[in-house]
XYZ file of C-alpha atoms in Angstrom:
529
model
C -0.321 0.014 -0.054
C 2.922 2.499 0.708
C 4.538 1.950 -2.425
C 1.224 3.119 -4.298
C 0.360 5.933 -1.947
C 3.828 7.540 -2.106
C 3.241 8.422 -5.616
C -0.010 10.094 -5.030
C 0.085 14.285 -5.877
C -0.809 16.407 -2.724
C -3.847 17.326 -4.355
C -4.945 13.882 -5.075
C -4.819 12.761 -1.326
C -6.967 16.344 -0.270
C -9.652 15.677 -2.265
C -9.714 12.005 -1.800
C -10.325 12.747 2.039
C -12.627 16.346 1.313
C -14.813 14.521 -1.033
C -15.151 11.660 1.212
C -15.634 13.534 4.451
C -18.208 16.256 2.660
C -20.136 13.482 0.531
C -21.079 12.261 4.211
C -22.961 15.412 4.907
C -23.982 16.576 1.256
C -25.539 14.186 -0.803
C -23.765 14.923 -4.226
C -27.243 15.558 -5.963
C -27.961 18.413 -3.360
C -25.036 20.627 -5.893
C -27.469 20.240 -8.643
C -29.591 23.418 -8.647
C -30.359 25.884 -11.049
C -28.549 28.824 -9.467
C -27.312 30.769 -12.881
C -29.518 28.635 -15.662
C -30.689 30.447 -18.136
C -33.490 29.596 -21.117
C -31.373 28.761 -24.170
C -32.333 31.032 -26.793
C -29.905 29.485 -29.816
C -28.638 26.342 -30.426
C -25.512 25.955 -30.823
C -24.331 24.299 -34.167
C -21.796 21.302 -34.718
C -20.194 19.513 -38.225
C -21.211 16.024 -38.501
C -18.835 13.435 -36.551
C -18.390 9.602 -36.515
C -18.921 6.991 -34.554
C -20.995 4.573 -33.915
C -19.179 2.638 -30.752
C -18.636 -1.364 -31.700
C -19.391 -2.458 -28.360
C -22.757 -0.822 -27.649
C -25.975 -1.652 -28.987
C -29.763 -1.300 -28.548
C -32.837 -3.484 -30.249
C -36.270 -2.763 -29.513
C -38.244 -6.627 -28.521
C -41.401 -5.004 -28.285
C -42.566 -1.659 -28.311
C -42.162 -1.126 -24.532
C -39.306 -3.860 -24.245
C -34.890 -3.605 -25.197
C -31.925 -5.037 -25.202
C -29.091 -2.951 -24.163
C -25.639 -4.307 -25.279
C -22.489 -2.914 -23.800
C -19.028 -5.179 -23.343
C -20.302 -7.555 -25.766
C -22.533 -8.276 -22.740
C -26.088 -7.971 -23.708
C -28.906 -7.280 -20.949
C -32.830 -7.088 -21.519
C -35.048 -4.647 -19.608
C -38.863 -5.286 -19.772
C -41.188 -2.313 -19.433
C -38.553 0.468 -18.389
C -35.237 0.844 -18.355
C -33.621 0.660 -15.093
C -30.279 2.869 -15.003
C -29.082 1.662 -11.520
C -28.817 -1.725 -13.193
C -25.455 -3.144 -11.577
C -25.834 -7.078 -12.866
C -23.333 -6.964 -15.343
C -20.795 -4.907 -13.326
C -20.511 -1.476 -12.535
C -18.342 -0.740 -15.692
C -21.801 -1.758 -17.620
C -24.179 0.241 -15.971
C -21.309 3.308 -16.352
C -21.887 2.486 -20.327
C -25.750 2.691 -19.824
C -25.144 5.899 -18.088
C -23.020 7.266 -21.223
C -25.639 7.916 -23.850
C -23.487 6.377 -26.275
C -26.063 4.671 -27.913
C -27.869 8.118 -28.820
C -25.691 7.770 -31.839
C -26.699 4.127 -33.098
C -28.127 4.068 -36.915
C -31.365 2.702 -35.089
C -32.139 5.695 -32.402
C -33.727 8.206 -34.524
C -34.729 11.891 -32.847
C -37.985 10.888 -31.387
C -36.637 7.452 -29.710
C -33.436 9.500 -28.287
C -35.385 12.146 -26.913
C -37.844 9.768 -25.139
C -34.948 8.176 -23.217
C -33.385 11.754 -22.242
C -36.797 11.936 -20.721
C -37.107 8.901 -19.244
C -33.633 9.294 -17.630
C -34.821 13.220 -16.685
C -37.907 11.153 -14.765
C -35.680 8.730 -12.460
C -33.334 11.728 -11.854
C -33.785 12.177 -8.304
C -33.387 8.542 -7.877
C -29.968 7.746 -10.113
C -27.201 6.439 -8.442
C -24.100 5.617 -10.503
C -25.167 7.625 -12.725
C -24.647 10.992 -11.141
C -20.722 10.672 -10.429
C -18.802 12.845 -12.421
C -17.254 10.574 -14.774
C -20.411 9.354 -16.360
C -21.808 12.586 -16.242
C -19.061 13.612 -18.264
C -19.601 11.409 -20.823
C -23.275 11.892 -20.994
C -23.099 15.772 -21.158
C -21.099 16.051 -23.738
C -23.629 13.252 -25.687
C -26.585 14.839 -24.661
C -24.943 18.490 -25.766
C -24.202 16.750 -29.202
C -27.869 14.826 -29.573
C -30.123 17.722 -28.877
C -27.697 20.601 -31.132
C -28.004 18.578 -33.822
C -31.767 17.034 -33.638
C -32.359 20.700 -32.950
C -34.649 19.742 -29.870
C -35.205 22.451 -27.199
C -37.067 21.483 -24.252
C -36.621 23.568 -21.208
C -37.449 20.607 -18.541
C -34.849 18.230 -20.726
C -32.279 21.451 -20.318
C -32.462 22.119 -16.444
C -32.123 18.539 -16.053
C -28.896 18.623 -18.029
C -27.754 21.900 -16.027
C -28.306 20.664 -12.680
C -25.768 17.753 -14.147
C -23.290 20.034 -15.293
C -23.745 21.571 -11.618
C -22.608 18.460 -10.229
C -19.918 17.831 -12.490
C -18.651 21.632 -11.421
C -19.028 20.789 -7.696
C -17.446 17.057 -8.058
C -14.195 17.450 -10.389
C -12.077 14.924 -10.421
C -8.710 16.196 -8.726
C -8.597 12.615 -6.088
C -8.187 10.708 -9.587
C -6.785 13.023 -12.524
C -5.569 11.550 -15.513
C -8.192 11.273 -18.010
C -10.769 11.046 -15.917
C -9.858 14.564 -15.011
C -9.084 15.956 -18.730
C -12.827 14.220 -19.663
C -14.070 16.157 -16.775
C -12.863 19.385 -18.538
C -14.158 18.671 -22.078
C -17.485 18.165 -20.216
C -17.416 21.350 -18.856
C -16.541 23.473 -21.869
C -19.225 21.760 -23.506
C -21.447 22.979 -20.955
C -20.577 26.295 -21.205
C -21.060 26.669 -24.691
C -24.343 25.038 -24.315
C -25.678 27.578 -21.878
C -23.547 30.385 -22.359
C -22.140 30.433 -19.060
C -18.988 32.198 -18.306
C -18.424 30.529 -14.848
C -18.519 27.279 -16.505
C -16.351 28.356 -19.225
C -13.835 29.950 -17.262
C -12.527 26.810 -15.043
C -12.817 24.651 -17.969
C -10.953 26.729 -20.024
C -8.359 26.877 -17.105
C -8.572 23.137 -16.654
C -8.708 22.327 -20.627
C -5.389 24.019 -21.122
C -3.888 22.813 -18.008
C -4.435 19.319 -18.321
C -3.532 19.006 -22.131
C -0.386 20.439 -21.606
C 0.403 17.897 -18.728
C -1.057 15.149 -20.340
C 0.233 15.438 -24.081
C 3.264 14.059 -24.142
C 6.110 15.555 -26.788
C 5.604 13.339 -29.645
C 2.024 13.679 -29.030
C 0.855 10.684 -27.124
C -1.117 10.366 -24.253
C 0.784 9.948 -20.862
C -0.994 6.676 -19.829
C 0.519 5.205 -22.690
C -2.958 3.265 -23.832
C -3.510 3.603 -27.772
C -7.830 3.210 -26.986
C -7.283 5.981 -24.459
C -5.552 7.897 -26.698
C -8.244 7.524 -29.564
C -11.097 8.327 -26.766
C -9.703 11.410 -25.824
C -8.383 12.942 -29.163
C -12.141 12.087 -30.069
C -12.903 14.489 -26.769
C -10.481 17.026 -28.230
C -11.806 16.687 -31.820
C -15.813 17.525 -30.753
C -14.400 20.324 -29.290
C -12.206 21.873 -31.831
C -15.903 21.447 -33.708
C -17.382 23.249 -31.236
C -15.671 26.314 -31.020
C -15.323 26.675 -34.680
C -18.578 26.181 -35.642
C -19.880 28.312 -32.938
C -19.359 32.579 -32.202
C -19.577 32.899 -28.800
C -16.148 33.577 -27.617
C -15.062 34.473 -30.346
C -13.304 30.926 -31.268
C -10.887 31.734 -28.255
C -8.810 28.561 -27.896
C -9.271 27.433 -31.709
C -5.629 27.187 -32.711
C -4.376 25.838 -29.271
C -6.899 23.250 -29.947
C -5.686 22.217 -33.080
C -2.045 22.364 -32.936
C -2.675 19.491 -29.921
C -4.956 17.948 -32.153
C -2.060 17.857 -34.894
C 0.500 16.266 -32.549
C -2.151 13.229 -30.796
C -3.004 12.765 -34.954
C 0.755 12.003 -35.581
C 1.179 10.392 -32.589
C -1.900 7.832 -33.835
C -1.560 7.746 -37.202
C 2.109 6.337 -36.786
C 1.496 3.669 -34.041
C -1.212 2.339 -36.201
C -1.005 -0.951 -37.719
C -1.263 -0.722 -41.646
C -4.384 -3.130 -41.145
C -6.231 0.086 -39.264
C -5.803 -1.479 -35.429
C -3.685 0.223 -32.542
C -1.255 -1.957 -30.394
C -3.589 -3.087 -27.495
C -1.279 -2.794 -25.301
C -1.759 -1.555 -21.475
C -5.554 -1.265 -21.476
C -6.684 -1.027 -24.775
C -8.988 -3.530 -27.102
C -11.453 -3.339 -29.549
C -14.975 -1.931 -29.986
C -14.509 1.034 -26.962
C -12.926 4.170 -28.880
C -13.449 5.356 -32.420
C -10.740 3.938 -34.940
C -7.933 5.600 -36.357
C -9.487 6.083 -39.777
C -12.429 7.546 -38.399
C -10.742 10.245 -36.202
C -8.226 10.768 -39.339
C -11.356 11.546 -41.333
C -13.221 13.501 -38.732
C -9.922 15.743 -38.348
C -10.235 16.336 -42.450
C -13.526 17.203 -41.749
C -12.418 19.994 -39.511
C -9.617 20.896 -40.997
C -7.317 19.546 -38.862
C -4.123 18.639 -40.356
C -1.124 16.084 -39.195
C 2.442 14.107 -40.163
C 1.855 11.085 -41.922
C 5.050 9.491 -39.856
C 7.083 10.914 -36.922
C 9.454 10.074 -34.604
C 8.328 8.308 -31.619
C 10.255 9.663 -28.504
C 8.459 10.274 -24.989
C 5.695 7.639 -25.249
C 8.236 4.908 -24.907
C 6.843 3.280 -27.841
C 9.376 2.445 -31.018
C 8.187 1.075 -34.152
C 10.001 -1.371 -36.728
C 8.766 -1.352 -40.714
C 9.749 -3.419 -43.601
C 7.120 -4.565 -46.477
C 5.724 -7.153 -44.415
C 6.357 -6.482 -40.429
C 5.619 -3.972 -38.406
C 7.102 -4.346 -34.834
C 6.094 -2.388 -31.581
C 8.531 -2.172 -28.970
C 7.339 -0.857 -25.285
C 10.640 0.614 -23.898
C 8.492 3.049 -21.598
C 8.020 2.858 -17.590
C 4.966 3.344 -15.239
C 3.270 6.766 -16.594
C 2.083 8.823 -15.163
C 3.530 7.387 -11.616
C 0.708 9.453 -9.785
C -2.451 7.476 -11.438
C -1.041 4.295 -13.195
C -4.406 2.953 -13.388
C -3.941 1.157 -17.279
C -0.605 0.557 -16.978
C 0.292 -3.257 -17.047
C 3.274 -4.727 -15.691
C 4.802 -5.153 -19.152
C 8.412 -3.619 -19.124
C 10.008 -4.228 -22.694
C 7.282 -6.127 -24.298
C 6.484 -6.103 -28.076
C 3.793 -6.558 -30.622
C 4.239 -8.416 -33.997
C 1.707 -7.422 -37.276
C 2.546 -9.791 -40.763
C 1.523 -8.822 -43.880
C -1.393 -6.824 -42.205
C -2.292 -9.146 -39.773
C -1.560 -9.488 -35.586
C 0.444 -12.670 -35.264
C 2.354 -11.795 -31.675
C 0.007 -10.190 -29.408
C -0.642 -8.777 -25.961
C -3.594 -11.031 -23.578
C -5.477 -8.145 -24.083
C -8.049 -6.982 -22.153
C -11.493 -8.527 -21.309
C -12.634 -6.915 -17.743
C -12.214 -3.927 -15.299
C -13.607 -5.817 -12.506
C -11.493 -6.331 -9.401
C -10.975 -10.433 -9.847
C -8.370 -12.823 -10.692
C -8.938 -12.293 -14.636
C -8.150 -8.779 -14.334
C -5.003 -9.626 -12.021
C -4.145 -12.059 -14.727
C -4.406 -9.939 -18.093
C -2.092 -7.158 -16.317
C 0.285 -9.411 -14.893
C 4.309 -9.778 -16.676
C 3.239 -13.627 -17.672
C 0.941 -12.259 -19.784
C 2.604 -10.371 -22.195
C 5.823 -10.892 -24.416
C 8.254 -10.583 -21.593
C 10.661 -12.290 -19.443
C 8.896 -13.017 -16.219
C 10.529 -14.032 -12.943
C 8.272 -17.146 -11.259
C 4.786 -15.540 -10.529
C 6.546 -12.424 -9.428
C 5.831 -8.948 -11.244
C 8.116 -6.712 -12.814
C 6.392 -4.059 -11.638
C 3.592 -4.660 -9.002
C 0.351 -4.606 -10.166
C -2.840 -5.333 -7.573
C -6.250 -4.186 -7.035
C -7.417 -3.607 -10.735
C -6.070 0.005 -10.896
C -2.821 0.588 -8.771
C 0.735 -0.397 -9.014
C 2.802 -0.677 -5.586
C 6.967 -0.435 -6.239
C 7.414 0.338 -9.962
C 9.991 -1.750 -12.675
C 12.500 1.738 -14.126
C 13.006 1.305 -17.419
C 17.155 1.903 -18.826
C 17.434 3.081 -22.378
C 20.673 1.647 -23.779
C 20.561 2.354 -27.495
C 17.949 3.994 -29.623
C 18.820 4.130 -33.579
C 16.364 3.323 -36.520
C 17.841 -0.614 -37.151
C 18.180 -1.126 -32.741
C 16.818 -0.675 -29.410
C 18.378 -2.418 -26.277
C 16.756 -1.598 -23.000
C 17.116 -3.055 -19.486
C 14.723 -2.927 -16.409
C 15.353 -3.779 -12.563
C 11.840 -4.989 -12.021
C 13.643 -8.402 -10.533
C 16.454 -6.009 -8.770
C 15.496 -6.909 -5.370
C 15.473 -10.483 -6.315
C 19.090 -10.412 -8.327
C 18.260 -10.442 -11.729
C 18.297 -8.033 -13.935
C 16.962 -8.087 -17.654
C 18.345 -6.847 -20.572
C 16.366 -6.785 -24.513
C 17.678 -6.053 -27.559
C 15.262 -5.256 -30.850
C 16.683 -5.317 -34.099
C 15.387 -5.397 -37.685
C 16.487 -6.382 -41.128
C 14.756 -6.317 -44.478
C 13.224 -9.881 -44.019
C 13.386 -10.753 -40.047
C 13.039 -9.564 -36.840
C 15.502 -10.401 -33.746
C 14.955 -10.046 -30.459
C 17.837 -10.868 -27.966
C 17.840 -11.032 -24.069
C 20.721 -11.102 -21.790
C 19.551 -12.011 -18.399
C 22.347 -11.403 -15.127
C 21.881 -13.238 -11.982
C 22.111 -16.810 -10.233
C 21.779 -19.763 -11.702
C 18.553 -20.560 -9.510
C 17.162 -17.310 -10.677
C 17.459 -17.948 -14.170
C 16.250 -21.529 -14.120
C 12.599 -19.728 -12.677
C 13.079 -17.233 -15.789
C 10.248 -17.729 -18.236
C 9.815 -16.395 -21.989
C 6.493 -15.788 -23.456
C 5.540 -15.403 -26.368
C 1.763 -15.284 -27.285
C 0.092 -15.828 -31.106
C -3.261 -14.590 -32.515
C -5.846 -17.302 -32.755
C -5.717 -17.479 -36.126
C -1.721 -18.288 -36.025
C -1.417 -22.084 -36.782
C 1.671 -23.073 -35.466
C 3.986 -26.429 -36.448
C 6.957 -27.446 -34.199
C 10.187 -28.663 -35.807
C 13.262 -29.098 -34.173
C 14.171 -25.917 -32.481
C 12.091 -23.603 -35.345
C 8.829 -22.779 -35.116
C 6.345 -22.366 -38.618
C 3.525 -20.329 -39.143
C 2.584 -20.410 -42.821
C 5.985 -19.631 -44.244
C 7.218 -17.724 -40.932
C 9.888 -19.781 -39.365
C 10.735 -18.372 -35.392
C 14.483 -19.734 -34.771
C 14.922 -20.138 -31.317
C 18.828 -19.998 -29.683
C 19.747 -20.168 -26.406
C 17.318 -21.563 -24.414
C 16.912 -24.484 -22.542
C 13.596 -25.593 -24.003
C 10.282 -24.213 -24.979
C 6.788 -26.192 -25.320
C 3.478 -24.589 -26.397
C 0.613 -24.097 -24.057
C -2.866 -22.933 -24.685
C -3.997 -19.326 -23.044
C -7.271 -17.424 -23.469
C -6.891 -14.215 -25.988
C -9.384 -11.045 -24.936
C -10.903 -10.359 -28.012
C -12.613 -7.930 -26.461
C -14.473 -6.952 -22.772
C -16.470 -10.367 -21.777
C -14.921 -12.202 -24.883
C -12.164 -15.217 -24.367
C -10.732 -17.031 -27.655
C -8.154 -19.904 -27.419
C -5.110 -19.371 -28.793
C -1.823 -20.551 -28.408
C 1.238 -19.238 -26.464
C 4.998 -20.575 -26.806
C 6.545 -20.753 -23.139
C 10.269 -20.419 -23.133
C 12.796 -21.401 -20.522
C 15.759 -18.890 -21.093
C 19.638 -19.277 -20.267
C 21.745 -16.271 -19.868
C 21.341 -15.260 -23.624
C 18.749 -15.985 -26.029
C 17.550 -14.808 -29.362
C 14.193 -15.067 -31.050
C 14.549 -14.673 -35.086
C 11.260 -14.433 -36.843
C 12.203 -14.066 -40.432
C 10.187 -15.375 -43.663
C 11.128 -19.269 -44.724
C 10.585 -18.082 -48.144
């Protein structure tokens, strides 16, 4: 516990205590006042935008009964939606309360308005839906939906205003990171929608401070999850859309927002594989965020340009590509130190796509529940890394916590070769150094382990293959179609089964190669032809 707490910022500790004490006295709903509310005179204008989330769908069973599906889990509501339903978990309930489903192609203006009005009538009994994070996402979605469909009802607007007032009084300083940035985006939308100067002053200050802190020099989001990068870039493009198409505040901040978006787009375009998919690293999976192509198309619509290929630096990722192979290497550490909720114990991990298809992958993520599966998916053994027995290189725990963290030191960083080491097992007496290099026809991964012979005997190196990959063993070589994996220096190896997370709550059987290293080992992946 102490190794988790020492990394927190003072502001997090203060607000953890402050909110707990305050919320024992005041119900969060009590902050939803109409003070400062003015009926809306003119609707805001928004250009068309992409994205109907793949993992979100809705289906009418009868005129009153319907089935929602979030995170690949369907649930039927008979007669009335229970906005507090948590039978499929907290995250499922959050998704219900986000209102992303308003943009499902099957939802029209009339049906969407009915859902919003139903929510308004349930307002006084809401629980998780009035937490600041779902308010943030729902607030933006309501503003977008009401605006593009020219829906104007004072009762709906009053309900929305109350939610922004709750958000204003419950900004997630105790969490920070993407949560606080989402709060800022949402309050900014509330400011424009209601032309509220108080919302605007707070949102502007918070938004610019958080973008400056959270977007790294090479354009990546500092939590280093490509999926959350996509989500926050989408939110930024929405904000540019808002400022660019409305005259309130005279398009203030437009240049600054576009500059950040250009940097984020450049990083995303560079890190994305040729098949259009992001590397599913850290907390990242399918069907949650807009695709890279959707975001690039949205940026073009808004007149936001980007660079097609940049040098990756502060994000800690590197990418090697040749005609057939795309290798993404992780030489970064746990960031940000004060909020590592989406980090994994995956130091010196890598992914490999061949001919535009995933070949070597992570186990992936299938849940955010604090359970054994979540712990497994964040552990070192679930990544293409060297692990020491059941010890993780960084101490992940509690679903979203990290205690002691491995430090990564980069020894060589060039166009053709990356060499780095980490100290995650240093207290045990083991050091791990890994070298990545590439030619026009092959990828090389070399490990150098230093420690006692008994420690090295306890190490395992894992390679996880995509479920579509069919493997054949021949001597010390592994074949997959015309791919040859040549192993050198390993004491032994075996093919084992594992469950690949193909999205939330979706597991598919696949194969992994479990290697027993010696002091020096090399994996060579090449085309057999």
